[in-house]
């Protein structure tokens, strides 16, 4: 089983990161506690997921974020 978008979003937030999902004509950008959606002029034939994470100063136990 995958972790799912909600769990992935929690981990990205815990690591002060940013996540973008582009699919069809839609774009979702998640940064901090903000979620922004945008529309593309042309349709993308597939899905792209882009995640940027900061390197943590200490170990991060991701199991507390898993559902």
N, CA, C and O atoms as a MOPAC input file, in Angstrom:
PM7 MOZYME 1SCF
protein

 N      0.83800 1    -1.16400 1     0.00000 1
 C      0.00000 1     0.00000 1     0.00000 1
 C      0.88100 1     1.22400 1     0.00000 1
 O      1.93300 1     1.25300 1     0.63900 1
 N      0.44300 1     2.23200 1    -0.72100 1
 C      1.14900 1     3.50700 1    -0.72700 1
 C      0.76900 1     4.32700 1     0.49700 1
 O     -0.15300 1     3.97400 1     1.23300 1
 N      1.47400 1     5.40400 1     0.70400 1
 C      1.20200 1     6.24000 1     1.86500 1
 C      0.01500 1     7.17300 1     1.63900 1
 O     -0.58100 1     7.65200 1     2.60400 1
 N     -0.33500 1     7.43800 1     0.39200 1
 C     -1.45000 1     8.33100 1     0.12400 1
 C     -1.04200 1     9.78900 1     0.14900 1
 O     -0.02100 1    10.15700 1     0.72900 1
 N     -1.85000 1    10.60300 1    -0.48500 1
 C     -1.52600 1    12.03000 1    -0.59600 1
 C     -1.60200 1    12.76100 1     0.72900 1
 O     -0.81000 1    13.66900 1     0.98000 1
 N     -2.54300 1    12.38100 1     1.57900 1
 C     -2.68200 1    13.07800 1     2.85600 1
 C     -1.44200 1    12.84700 1     3.71800 1
 O     -0.90900 1    13.78700 1     4.30700 1
 N     -0.98800 1    11.60100 1     3.79100 1
 C      0.19900 1    11.28100 1     4.57200 1
 C      1.44300 1    11.93100 1     3.97000 1
 O      2.28600 1    12.45800 1     4.69600 1
 N      1.55600 1    11.89300 1     2.65400 1
 C      2.69500 1    12.52700 1     1.98500 1
 C      2.71300 1    14.02200 1     2.27600 1
 O      3.77000 1    14.59900 1     2.53100 1
 N      1.54300 1    14.64300 1     2.23800 1
 C      1.44400 1    16.07600 1     2.54600 1
 C      1.89200 1    16.36700 1     3.97100 1
 O      2.55600 1    17.37700 1     4.20900 1
 N      1.54600 1    15.51200 1     4.92100 1
 C      1.96700 1    15.70600 1     6.31300 1
 C      3.48800 1    15.64200 1     6.44500 1
 O      4.08800 1    16.44800 1     7.15600 1
 N      4.10600 1    14.68500 1     5.76200 1
 C      5.55900 1    14.54200 1     5.83100 1
 C      6.24300 1    15.73400 1     5.16300 1
 O      7.23500 1    16.24900 1     5.67900 1
 N      5.71700 1    16.17400 1     4.02300 1
 C      6.26700 1    17.34800 1     3.33600 1
 C      6.18200 1    18.56700 1     4.25200 1
 O      7.12400 1    19.35500 1     4.33000 1
 N      5.07700 1    18.71800 1     4.92900 1
 C      4.90300 1    19.85300 1     5.84500 1
 C      5.87400 1    19.75400 1     7.02300 1
 O      6.45100 1    20.76000 1     7.43400 1
 N      6.05600 1    18.54800 1     7.56900 1
 C      6.96600 1    18.35900 1     8.70200 1
 C      8.40800 1    18.69800 1     8.33000 1
 O      9.18900 1    19.11900 1     9.18300 1
 N      8.76000 1    18.51700 1     7.05700 1
 C     10.11100 1    18.81000 1     6.59000 1
 C     10.21000 1    20.16500 1     5.89300 1
 O     11.15100 1    20.41500 1     5.14000 1
 N      9.22900 1    21.04300 1     6.15000 1
 C      9.21500 1    22.39700 1     5.56300 1
 C      9.40900 1    22.35300 1     4.05500 1
 O     10.16700 1    23.14000 1     3.48800 1
 N      8.71700 1    21.42800 1     3.42100 1
 C      8.88000 1    21.24600 1     1.99000 1
 C      7.75900 1    21.84100 1     1.16500 1
 O      6.93500 1    22.61700 1     1.65000 1
 N      7.75700 1    21.45400 1    -0.08800 1
 C      6.77700 1    21.93900 1    -1.06200 1
 C      6.43000 1    20.76500 1    -1.97000 1
 O      7.30300 1    19.97800 1    -2.33400 1
 N      5.16500 1    20.65000 1    -2.33200 1
 C      4.72600 1    19.57500 1    -3.20700 1
 C      3.84000 1    20.15900 1    -4.30800 1
 O      2.95100 1    20.96800 1    -4.04300 1
 N      4.09600 1    19.74000 1    -5.52900 1
 C      3.26600 1    20.14000 1    -6.66500 1
 C      2.79900 1    18.88600 1    -7.37900 1
 O      3.57100 1    17.95600 1    -7.61200 1
 N      1.51500 1    18.88100 1    -7.72000 1
 C      0.94800 1    17.79200 1    -8.50700 1
 C      0.29700 1    18.42100 1    -9.72500 1
 O     -0.55600 1    19.30200 1    -9.60500 1
 N      0.70900 1    17.96000 1   -10.89900 1
 C      0.15500 1    18.47000 1   -12.15600 1
 C     -0.46900 1    17.28300 1   -12.86800 1
 O      0.19900 1    16.28000 1   -13.12000 1
 N     -1.75200 1    17.39900 1   -13.19100 1
 C     -2.45700 1    16.30300 1   -13.84900 1
 C     -3.58400 1    16.87400 1   -14.69400 1
 O     -4.33000 1    17.74900 1   -14.25300 1
 N     -3.69500 1    16.37000 1   -15.90000 1
 C     -4.73200 1    16.89800 1   -16.79200 1
 C     -4.51300 1    18.37300 1   -17.02200 1
 O     -3.46200 1    18.77400 1   -17.52300 1
 N     -5.49600 1    19.19500 1   -16.66300 1
 C     -5.36800 1    20.65200 1   -16.77700 1
 C     -5.21200 1    21.33100 1   -15.42900 1
 O     -5.27400 1    22.55700 1   -15.33500 1
 N     -5.00800 1    20.53100 1   -14.37400 1
 C     -4.95300 1    21.10300 1   -13.03700 1
 C     -3.58700 1    21.03000 1   -12.39200 1
 O     -2.79400 1    20.12900 1   -12.66200 1
 N     -3.33200 1    22.00700 1   -11.52600 1
 C     -2.09700 1    22.07400 1   -10.75000 1
 C     -2.49100 1    22.28400 1    -9.29300 1
 O     -3.31100 1    23.14500 1    -8.97600 1
 N     -1.89800 1    21.48900 1    -8.41800 1
 C     -2.07300 1    21.65900 1    -6.98500 1
 C     -0.69900 1    21.91000 1    -6.39300 1
 O      0.23000 1    21.13400 1    -6.61500 1
 N     -0.56600 1    22.99800 1    -5.63700 1
 C      0.69300 1    23.30900 1    -4.96900 1
 C      0.43100 1    23.40100 1    -3.47800 1
 O     -0.46400 1    24.12200 1    -3.03800 1
 N      1.21900 1    22.66200 1    -2.69900 1
 C      1.09300 1    22.64800 1    -1.25000 1
 C      2.40200 1    23.14400 1    -0.66100 1
 O      3.46700 1    22.59700 1    -0.94700 1
 N      2.32000 1    24.18500 1     0.16300 1
 C      3.49100 1    24.72600 1     0.85400 1
 C      3.01200 1    25.25400 1     2.19400 1
 O      2.02300 1    25.98300 1     2.27400 1
 N      3.73000 1    24.87700 1     3.24700 1
 C      3.32200 1    25.20700 1     4.61100 1
 C      1.92100 1    24.63800 1     4.83000 1
 O      1.70000 1    23.45300 1     4.57800 1
 N      1.00200 1    25.42700 1     5.28000 1
 C     -0.37000 1    24.93100 1     5.46400 1
 C     -1.28800 1    25.42200 1     4.34600 1
 O     -2.50900 1    25.30800 1     4.45100 1
 N     -0.70800 1    25.96400 1     3.28400 1
 C     -1.49400 1    26.51400 1     2.18000 1
 C     -1.58400 1    25.52400 1     1.02800 1
 O     -0.61800 1    24.83400 1     0.69900 1
 N     -2.76000 1    25.47100 1     0.42800 1
 C     -2.96300 1    24.68800 1    -0.78800 1
 C     -3.52000 1    25.62400 1    -1.85400 1
 O     -4.51400 1    26.31400 1    -1.62800 1
 N     -2.88000 1    25.64200 1    -3.00200 1
 C     -3.30100 1    26.52200 1    -4.09500 1
 C     -3.54600 1    25.67400 1    -5.33700 1
 O     -2.76400 1    24.77500 1    -5.64600 1
 N     -4.62500 1    25.96300 1    -6.04300 1
 C     -4.91800 1    25.26200 1    -7.28700 1
 C     -4.86000 1    26.24200 1    -8.44800 1
 O     -5.17200 1    27.42400 1    -8.30200 1
 N     -4.45700 1    25.73200 1    -9.59600 1
 C     -4.38100 1    26.53500 1   -10.81200 1
 C     -4.84200 1    25.67000 1   -11.98300 1
 O     -4.86300 1    24.44300 1   -11.89000 1
 N     -5.20100 1    26.30900 1   -13.05700 1
 C     -5.58700 1    25.61100 1   -14.27300 1
 C     -4.55400 1    25.86300 1   -15.36600 1
 O     -4.02000 1    26.96500 1   -15.49200 1
 N     -4.28500 1    24.83200 1   -16.14600 1
 C     -3.38500 1    24.94700 1   -17.29300 1
 C     -4.19500 1    25.20600 1   -18.55700 1
 O     -5.34700 1    24.78500 1   -18.66100 1
 N     -3.59700 1    25.89200 1   -19.50400 1
 C     -4.27300 1    26.13000 1   -20.77700 1
 C     -4.35900 1    24.85300 1   -21.59500 1
 O     -5.35600 1    24.60200 1   -22.27200 1
 N     -3.29800 1    24.04400 1   -21.52700 1
 C     -3.28400 1    22.80500 1   -22.29600 1
 C     -3.26900 1    21.61500 1   -21.34800 1
 O     -2.73700 1    21.69700 1   -20.24100 1
 N     -3.85400 1    20.51700 1   -21.79100 1
 C     -3.93800 1    19.32800 1   -20.95200 1
 C     -2.63900 1    18.52900 1   -20.98700 1
 O     -2.03100 1    18.34800 1   -22.04200 1
 N     -2.23900 1    18.06900 1   -19.83900 1
 C     -1.06700 1    17.20700 1   -19.70900 1
 C     -1.54400 1    15.76100 1   -19.78800 1
 O     -2.45600 1    15.37100 1   -19.05800 1
 N     -0.95100 1    14.97900 1   -20.64700 1
 C     -1.33500 1    13.57600 1   -20.79500 1
 C     -0.62800 1    12.70800 1   -19.77700 1
 O      0.22700 1    11.90500 1   -20.15100 1
 N     -0.94900 1    12.83900 1   -18.52300 1
 C     -0.30800 1    12.08100 1   -17.46100 1
 C     -0.30200 1    12.89200 1   -16.18200 1
 O     -1.02900 1    13.87700 1   -16.05200 1
 N      0.51600 1    12.47200 1   -15.25100 1
 C      0.60000 1    13.14300 1   -13.95900 1
 C      2.06300 1    13.33200 1   -13.57700 1
 O      2.87500 1    12.41700 1   -13.71300 1
 N      2.38600 1    14.52800 1   -13.09800 1
 C      3.71900 1    14.82800 1   -12.57900 1
 C      3.59300 1    15.16300 1   -11.09900 1
 O      2.68000 1    15.88100 1   -10.69000 1
 N      4.51100 1    14.64100 1   -10.30700 1
 C      4.55600 1    14.97800 1    -8.88600 1
 C      5.96000 1    15.47000 1    -8.58200 1
 O      6.94500 1    14.79100 1    -8.87200 1
 N      6.04100 1    16.66100 1    -7.99200 1
 C      7.32700 1    17.27600 1    -7.66300 1
 C      7.32400 1    17.58000 1    -6.17200 1
 O      6.42500 1    18.25600 1    -5.67200 1
 N      8.33800 1    17.07700 1    -5.46000 1
 C      8.43400 1    17.30000 1    -4.01900 1
 C      9.82100 1    17.83000 1    -3.69500 1
 O     10.82900 1    17.27200 1    -4.12900 1
 N      9.86300 1    18.91900 1    -2.92200 1
 C     11.11600 1    19.46700 1    -2.41100 1
 C     11.06000 1    19.37600 1    -0.89000 1
 O     10.05600 1    19.74200 1    -0.27900 1
 N     12.14200 1    18.88600 1    -0.27900 1
 C     12.20000 1    18.74600 1     1.16800 1
 C     13.47400 1    19.38100 1     1.69800 1
 O     14.51800 1    19.34100 1     1.04800 1
 N     13.37800 1    19.96900 1     2.89000 1
 C     14.57100 1    20.46200 1     3.56600 1
 C     15.19600 1    19.29500 1     4.31600 1
 O     14.49100 1    18.41100 1     4.80200 1
 N     16.51100 1    19.29800 1     4.40600 1
 C     17.19600 1    18.27300 1     5.18700 1
 C     16.97200 1    18.57200 1     6.66700 1
 O     17.29700 1    19.66300 1     7.13500 1
 N     16.41300 1    17.60200 1     7.40900 1
 C     16.13300 1    17.88100 1     8.82700 1
 C     17.41400 1    17.96300 1     9.65200 1
 O     18.41900 1    17.33000 1     9.32900 1
 N     17.35900 1    18.75600 1    10.72700 1
 C     18.49200 1    18.88900 1    11.64500 1
 C     18.63700 1    17.66200 1    12.53400 1
 O     19.72600 1    17.36700 1    13.02600 1
 N     17.52900 1    16.94900 1    12.73700 1
 C     17.54500 1    15.74300 1    13.56400 1
 C     16.70000 1    14.68000 1    12.86600 1
 O     15.99200 1    14.97100 1    11.90200 1
 N     16.78200 1    13.46000 1    13.35700 1
 C     16.01000 1    12.36900 1    12.76900 1
 C     14.52100 1    12.66100 1    12.85800 1
 O     14.04800 1    13.24200 1    13.83400 1
 N     13.79100 1    12.25300 1    11.83400 1
 C     12.34700 1    12.41900 1    11.80400 1
 C     11.71400 1    11.03700 1    11.76200 1
 O     11.95900 1    10.26400 1    10.83500 1
 N     10.91300 1    10.73000 1    12.75200 1
 C     10.20300 1     9.46300 1    12.78900 1
 C      8.92700 1     9.61100 1    11.96200 1
 O      7.94300 1    10.17600 1    12.44000 1
 N      8.93600 1     9.10800 1    10.72500 1
 C      7.77700 1     9.28800 1     9.84000 1
 C      6.59500 1     8.43100 1    10.25800 1
 O      5.47600 1     8.66600 1     9.80300 1
 N      6.81900 1     7.44300 1    11.11600 1
 C      5.72800 1     6.54200 1    11.49000 1
 C      4.61500 1     7.25100 1    12.23300 1
 O      3.47300 1     6.79200 1    12.20500 1
 N      4.91300 1     8.35200 1    12.89500 1
 C      3.86200 1     9.10600 1    13.56900 1
 C      2.95800 1     9.84300 1    12.56800 1
 O      1.87600 1    10.30200 1    12.93400 1
 N      3.39400 1     9.95700 1    11.31600 1
 C      2.61100 1    10.62600 1    10.27200 1
 C      1.80500 1     9.64100 1     9.43400 1
 O      0.89700 1    10.05000 1     8.71100 1
 N      2.11700 1     8.36200 1     9.51900 1
 C      1.44600 1     7.35900 1     8.69200 1
 C      0.06200 1     7.05700 1     9.24900 1
 O     -0.15400 1     7.03400 1    10.46100 1
 N     -0.86700 1     6.82500 1     8.32700 1
 C     -2.24400 1     6.48600 1     8.74000 1
 C     -2.51100 1     5.03000 1     8.49200 1
 O     -3.60800 1     4.54700 1     8.77100 1

